[in-house]
CSV table of N, CA and C in Angstrom, one decimal:
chain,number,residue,atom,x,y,z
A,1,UNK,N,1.8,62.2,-10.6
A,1,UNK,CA,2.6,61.0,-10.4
A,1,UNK,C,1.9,60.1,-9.4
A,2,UNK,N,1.2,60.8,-8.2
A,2,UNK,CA,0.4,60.3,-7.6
A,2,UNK,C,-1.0,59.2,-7.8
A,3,UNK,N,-1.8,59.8,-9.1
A,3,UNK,CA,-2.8,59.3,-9.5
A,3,UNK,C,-1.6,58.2,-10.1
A,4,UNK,N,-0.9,58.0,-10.5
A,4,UNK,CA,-0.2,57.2,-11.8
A,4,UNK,C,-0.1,55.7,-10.7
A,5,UNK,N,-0.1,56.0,-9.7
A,5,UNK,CA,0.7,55.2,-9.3
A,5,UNK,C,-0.7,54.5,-8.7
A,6,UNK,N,-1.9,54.8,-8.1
A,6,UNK,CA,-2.9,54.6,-8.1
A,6,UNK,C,-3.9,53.7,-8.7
A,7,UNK,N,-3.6,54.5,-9.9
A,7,UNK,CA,-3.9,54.1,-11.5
A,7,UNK,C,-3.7,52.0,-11.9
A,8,UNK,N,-2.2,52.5,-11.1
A,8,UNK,CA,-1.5,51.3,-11.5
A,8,UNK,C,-2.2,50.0,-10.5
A,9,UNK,N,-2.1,50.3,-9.1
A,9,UNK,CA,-2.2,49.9,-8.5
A,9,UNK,C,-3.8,49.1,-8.1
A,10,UNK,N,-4.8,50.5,-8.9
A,10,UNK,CA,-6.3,50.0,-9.2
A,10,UNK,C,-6.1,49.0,-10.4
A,11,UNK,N,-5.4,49.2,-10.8
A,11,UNK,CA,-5.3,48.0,-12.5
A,11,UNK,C,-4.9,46.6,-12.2
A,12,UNK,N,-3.5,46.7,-11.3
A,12,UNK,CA,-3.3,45.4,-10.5
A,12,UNK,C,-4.3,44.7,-10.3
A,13,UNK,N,-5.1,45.5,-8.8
A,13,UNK,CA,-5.6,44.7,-8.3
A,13,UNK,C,-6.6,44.0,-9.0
A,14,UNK,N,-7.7,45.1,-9.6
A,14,UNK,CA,-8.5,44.7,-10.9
A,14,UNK,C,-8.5,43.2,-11.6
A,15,UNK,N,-7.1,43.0,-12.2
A,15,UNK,CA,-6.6,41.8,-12.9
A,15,UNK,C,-6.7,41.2,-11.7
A,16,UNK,N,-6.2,41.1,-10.5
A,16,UNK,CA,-6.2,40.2,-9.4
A,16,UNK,C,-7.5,39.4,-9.3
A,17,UNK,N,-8.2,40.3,-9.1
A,17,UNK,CA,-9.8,40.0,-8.6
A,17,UNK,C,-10.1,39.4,-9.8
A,18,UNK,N,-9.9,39.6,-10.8
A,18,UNK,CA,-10.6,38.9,-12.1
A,18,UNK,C,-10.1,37.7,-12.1
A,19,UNK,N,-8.6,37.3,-11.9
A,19,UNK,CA,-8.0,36.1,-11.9
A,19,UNK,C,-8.9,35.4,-10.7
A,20,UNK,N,-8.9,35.9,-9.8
A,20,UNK,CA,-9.1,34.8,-8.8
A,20,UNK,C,-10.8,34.6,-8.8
A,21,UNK,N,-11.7,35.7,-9.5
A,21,UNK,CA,-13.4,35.3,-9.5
A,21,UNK,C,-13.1,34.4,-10.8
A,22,UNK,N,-12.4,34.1,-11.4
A,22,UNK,CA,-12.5,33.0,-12.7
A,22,UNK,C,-11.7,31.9,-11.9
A,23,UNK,N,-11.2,31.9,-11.3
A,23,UNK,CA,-10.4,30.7,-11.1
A,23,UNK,C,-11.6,30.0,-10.0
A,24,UNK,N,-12.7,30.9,-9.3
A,24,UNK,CA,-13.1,30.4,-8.0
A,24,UNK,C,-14.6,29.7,-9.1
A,25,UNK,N,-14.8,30.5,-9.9
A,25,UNK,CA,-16.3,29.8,-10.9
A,25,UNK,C,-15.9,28.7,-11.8
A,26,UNK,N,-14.3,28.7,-12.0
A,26,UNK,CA,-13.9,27.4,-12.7
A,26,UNK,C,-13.8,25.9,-11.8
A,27,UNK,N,-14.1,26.3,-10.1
A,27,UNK,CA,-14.2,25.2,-9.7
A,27,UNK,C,-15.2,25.1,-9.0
A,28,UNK,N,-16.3,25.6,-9.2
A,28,UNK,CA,-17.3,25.3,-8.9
A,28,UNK,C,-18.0,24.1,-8.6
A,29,UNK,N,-18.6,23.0,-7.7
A,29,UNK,CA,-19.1,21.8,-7.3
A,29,UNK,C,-20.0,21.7,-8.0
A,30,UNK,N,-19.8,20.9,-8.7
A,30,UNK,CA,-21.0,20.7,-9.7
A,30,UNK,C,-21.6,19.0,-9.0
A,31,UNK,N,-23.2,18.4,-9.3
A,31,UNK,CA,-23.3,17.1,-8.5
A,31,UNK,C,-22.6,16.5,-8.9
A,32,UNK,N,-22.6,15.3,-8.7
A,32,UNK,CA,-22.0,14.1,-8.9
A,32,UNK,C,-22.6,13.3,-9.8
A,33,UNK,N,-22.3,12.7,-10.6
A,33,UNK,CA,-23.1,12.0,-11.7
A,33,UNK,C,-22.6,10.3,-11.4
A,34,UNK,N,-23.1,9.8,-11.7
A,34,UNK,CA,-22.6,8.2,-12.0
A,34,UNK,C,-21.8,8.1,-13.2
A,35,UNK,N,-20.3,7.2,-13.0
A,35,UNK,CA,-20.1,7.1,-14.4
A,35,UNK,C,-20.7,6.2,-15.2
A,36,UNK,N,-20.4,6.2,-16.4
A,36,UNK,CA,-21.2,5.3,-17.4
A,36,UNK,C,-20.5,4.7,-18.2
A,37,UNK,N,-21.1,3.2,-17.7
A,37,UNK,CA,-19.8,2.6,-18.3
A,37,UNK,C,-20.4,1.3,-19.7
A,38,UNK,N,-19.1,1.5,-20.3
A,38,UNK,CA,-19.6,0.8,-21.4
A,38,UNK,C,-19.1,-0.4,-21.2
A,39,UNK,N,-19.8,-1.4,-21.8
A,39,UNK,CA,-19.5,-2.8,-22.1
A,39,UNK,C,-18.6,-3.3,-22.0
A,40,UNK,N,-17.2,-2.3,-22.5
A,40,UNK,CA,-15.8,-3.1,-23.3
A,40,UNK,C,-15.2,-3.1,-21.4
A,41,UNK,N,-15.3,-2.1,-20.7
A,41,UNK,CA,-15.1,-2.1,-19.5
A,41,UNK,C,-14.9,-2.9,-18.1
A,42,UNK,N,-16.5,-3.6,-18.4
A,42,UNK,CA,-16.5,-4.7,-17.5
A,42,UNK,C,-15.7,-5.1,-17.3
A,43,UNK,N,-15.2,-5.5,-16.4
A,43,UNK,CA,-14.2,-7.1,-16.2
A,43,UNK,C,-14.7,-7.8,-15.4
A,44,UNK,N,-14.6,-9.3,-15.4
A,44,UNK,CA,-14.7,-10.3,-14.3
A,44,UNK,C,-14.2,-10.5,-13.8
A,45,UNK,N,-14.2,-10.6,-12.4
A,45,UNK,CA,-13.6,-10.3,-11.2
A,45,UNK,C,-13.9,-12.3,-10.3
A,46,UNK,N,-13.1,-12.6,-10.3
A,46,UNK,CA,-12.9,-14.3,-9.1
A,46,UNK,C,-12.3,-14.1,-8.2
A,47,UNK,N,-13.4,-14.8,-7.0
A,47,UNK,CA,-12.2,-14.7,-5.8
A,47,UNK,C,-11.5,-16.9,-5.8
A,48,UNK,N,-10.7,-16.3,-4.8
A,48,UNK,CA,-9.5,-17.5,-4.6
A,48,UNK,C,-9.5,-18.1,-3.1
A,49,UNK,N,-9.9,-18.9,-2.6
A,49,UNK,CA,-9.7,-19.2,-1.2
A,49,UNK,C,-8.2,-20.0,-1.2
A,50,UNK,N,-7.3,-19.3,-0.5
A,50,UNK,CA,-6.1,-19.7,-0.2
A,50,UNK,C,-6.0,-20.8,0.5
A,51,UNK,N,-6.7,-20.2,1.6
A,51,UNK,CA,-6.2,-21.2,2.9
A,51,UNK,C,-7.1,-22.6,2.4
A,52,UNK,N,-8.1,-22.8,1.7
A,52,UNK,CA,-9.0,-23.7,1.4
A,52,UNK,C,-7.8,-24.2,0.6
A,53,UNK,N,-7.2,-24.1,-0.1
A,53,UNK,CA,-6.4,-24.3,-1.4
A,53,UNK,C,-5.5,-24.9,-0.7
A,54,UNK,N,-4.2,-24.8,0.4
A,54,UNK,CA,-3.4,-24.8,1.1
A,54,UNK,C,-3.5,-25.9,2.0
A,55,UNK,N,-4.7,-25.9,2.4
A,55,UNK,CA,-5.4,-27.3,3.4
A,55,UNK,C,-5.7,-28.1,2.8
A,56,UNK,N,-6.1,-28.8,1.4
A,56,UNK,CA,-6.3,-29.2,1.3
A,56,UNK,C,-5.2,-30.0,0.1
A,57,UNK,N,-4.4,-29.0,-0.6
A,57,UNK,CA,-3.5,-29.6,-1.4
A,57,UNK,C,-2.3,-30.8,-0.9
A,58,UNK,N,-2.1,-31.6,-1.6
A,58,UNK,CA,-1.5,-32.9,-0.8
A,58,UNK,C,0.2,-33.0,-1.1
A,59,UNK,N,0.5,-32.3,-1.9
A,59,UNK,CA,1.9,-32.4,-2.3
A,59,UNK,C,2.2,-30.9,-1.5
A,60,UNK,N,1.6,-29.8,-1.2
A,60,UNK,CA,2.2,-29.2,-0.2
A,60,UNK,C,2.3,-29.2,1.5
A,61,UNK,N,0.8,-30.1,1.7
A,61,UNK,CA,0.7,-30.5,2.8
A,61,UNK,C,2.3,-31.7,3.4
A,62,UNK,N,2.7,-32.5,2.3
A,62,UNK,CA,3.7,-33.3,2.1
A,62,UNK,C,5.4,-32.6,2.2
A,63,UNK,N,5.1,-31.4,1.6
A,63,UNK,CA,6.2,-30.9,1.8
A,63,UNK,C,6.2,-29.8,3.0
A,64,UNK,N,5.1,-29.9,4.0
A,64,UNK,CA,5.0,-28.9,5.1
A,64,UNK,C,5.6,-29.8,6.3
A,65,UNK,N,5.2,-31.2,6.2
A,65,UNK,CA,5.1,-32.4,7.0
A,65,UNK,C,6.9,-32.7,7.1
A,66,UNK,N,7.4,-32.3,5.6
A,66,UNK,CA,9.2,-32.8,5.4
A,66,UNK,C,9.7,-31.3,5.9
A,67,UNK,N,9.5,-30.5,5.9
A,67,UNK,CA,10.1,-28.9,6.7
A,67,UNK,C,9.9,-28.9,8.0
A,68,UNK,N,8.5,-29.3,8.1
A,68,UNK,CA,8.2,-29.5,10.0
A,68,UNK,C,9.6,-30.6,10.4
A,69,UNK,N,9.6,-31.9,9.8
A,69,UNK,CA,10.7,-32.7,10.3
A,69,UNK,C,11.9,-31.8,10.3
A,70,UNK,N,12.4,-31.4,8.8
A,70,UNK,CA,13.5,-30.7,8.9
A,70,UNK,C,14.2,-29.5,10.0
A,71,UNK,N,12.7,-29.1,10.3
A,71,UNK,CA,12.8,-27.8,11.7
A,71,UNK,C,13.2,-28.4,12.6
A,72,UNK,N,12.4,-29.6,13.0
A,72,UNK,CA,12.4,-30.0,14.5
A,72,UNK,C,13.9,-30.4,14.4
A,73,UNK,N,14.8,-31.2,13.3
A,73,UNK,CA,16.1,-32.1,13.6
A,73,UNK,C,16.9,-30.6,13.6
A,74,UNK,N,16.7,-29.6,13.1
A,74,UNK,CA,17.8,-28.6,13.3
A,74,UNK,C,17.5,-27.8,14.8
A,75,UNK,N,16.5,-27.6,15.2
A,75,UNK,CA,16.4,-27.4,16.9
A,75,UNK,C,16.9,-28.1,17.1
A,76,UNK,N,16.8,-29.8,17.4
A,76,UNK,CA,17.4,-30.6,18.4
A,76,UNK,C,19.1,-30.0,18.3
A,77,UNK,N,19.7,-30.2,16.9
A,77,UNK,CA,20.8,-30.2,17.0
A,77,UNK,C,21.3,-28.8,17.8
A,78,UNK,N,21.0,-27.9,17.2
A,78,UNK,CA,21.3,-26.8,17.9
A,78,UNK,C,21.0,-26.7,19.5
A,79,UNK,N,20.0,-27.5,20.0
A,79,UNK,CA,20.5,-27.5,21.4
A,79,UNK,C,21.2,-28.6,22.1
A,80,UNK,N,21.8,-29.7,21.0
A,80,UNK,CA,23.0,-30.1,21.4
A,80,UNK,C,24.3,-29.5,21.8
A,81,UNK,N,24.5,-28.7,20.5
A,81,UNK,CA,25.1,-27.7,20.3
A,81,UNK,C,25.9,-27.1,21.3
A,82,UNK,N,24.5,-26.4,21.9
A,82,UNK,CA,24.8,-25.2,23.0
A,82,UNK,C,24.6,-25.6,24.2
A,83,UNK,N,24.2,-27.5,24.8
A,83,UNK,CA,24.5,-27.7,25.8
A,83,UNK,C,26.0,-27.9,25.5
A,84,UNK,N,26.6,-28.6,24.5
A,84,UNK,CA,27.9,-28.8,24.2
A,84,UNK,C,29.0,-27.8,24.7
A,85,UNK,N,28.2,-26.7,24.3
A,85,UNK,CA,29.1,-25.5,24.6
A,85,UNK,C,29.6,-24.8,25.6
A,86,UNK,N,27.8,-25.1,26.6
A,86,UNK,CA,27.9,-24.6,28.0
A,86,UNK,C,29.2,-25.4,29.0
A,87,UNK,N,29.3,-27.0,28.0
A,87,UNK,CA,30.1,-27.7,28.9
A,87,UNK,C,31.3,-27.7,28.8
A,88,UNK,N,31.9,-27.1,27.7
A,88,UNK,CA,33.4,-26.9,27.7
A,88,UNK,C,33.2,-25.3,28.3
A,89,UNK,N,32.5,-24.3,28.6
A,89,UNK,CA,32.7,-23.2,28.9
A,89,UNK,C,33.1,-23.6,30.5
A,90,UNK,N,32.2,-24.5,30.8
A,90,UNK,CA,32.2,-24.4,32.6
A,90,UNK,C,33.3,-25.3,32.9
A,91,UNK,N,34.2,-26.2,31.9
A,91,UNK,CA,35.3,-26.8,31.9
A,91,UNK,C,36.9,-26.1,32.4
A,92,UNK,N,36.1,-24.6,31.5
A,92,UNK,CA,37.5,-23.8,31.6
A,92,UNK,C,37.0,-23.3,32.7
């Protein structure tokens, strides 16, 4: 019963080691090659200068110029506002 169990135990491991020397030669580091690329692959690639685009565009510069106004008249008002406010607080 003894050998049996031995037996078994030499067979395991056996398969073990076999699994893992195939699994360690299946990944083997092979060099590195270049890929190789075909024609249809290429693409053309453009760059974009934003900020060049942005500085110089005149209908968004136009509409930066009407948001700047529109910013500054909503500050002012808002610190109407909250002097307004300070002065009915210190009222009560």
């Amino acid at each position: 019963m003894l050998q049996k169990k031995w037996l078994g135990l030499a067979a395991t491991g056996l398969v073990v080691a076999s699994v893992v020397v195939y699994q360690l030669w299946a990944q083997q580091v092979s060099t590195p090659t270049a890929p190789v690329r075909s024609p249809s692959l290429v693409r053309n690639i453009a760059m974009v200068d934003i900020e060049y685009i942005f500085k110089n565009h005149l209908r968004f510069k136009q509409e930066m110029s009407v948001l700047r106004s529109e910013a500054t008249a909503v500050e002012q008002w808002a610190q109407r506002e909250q002097e307004a406010i300070k002065s009915l607080a210190e009222q009560l």
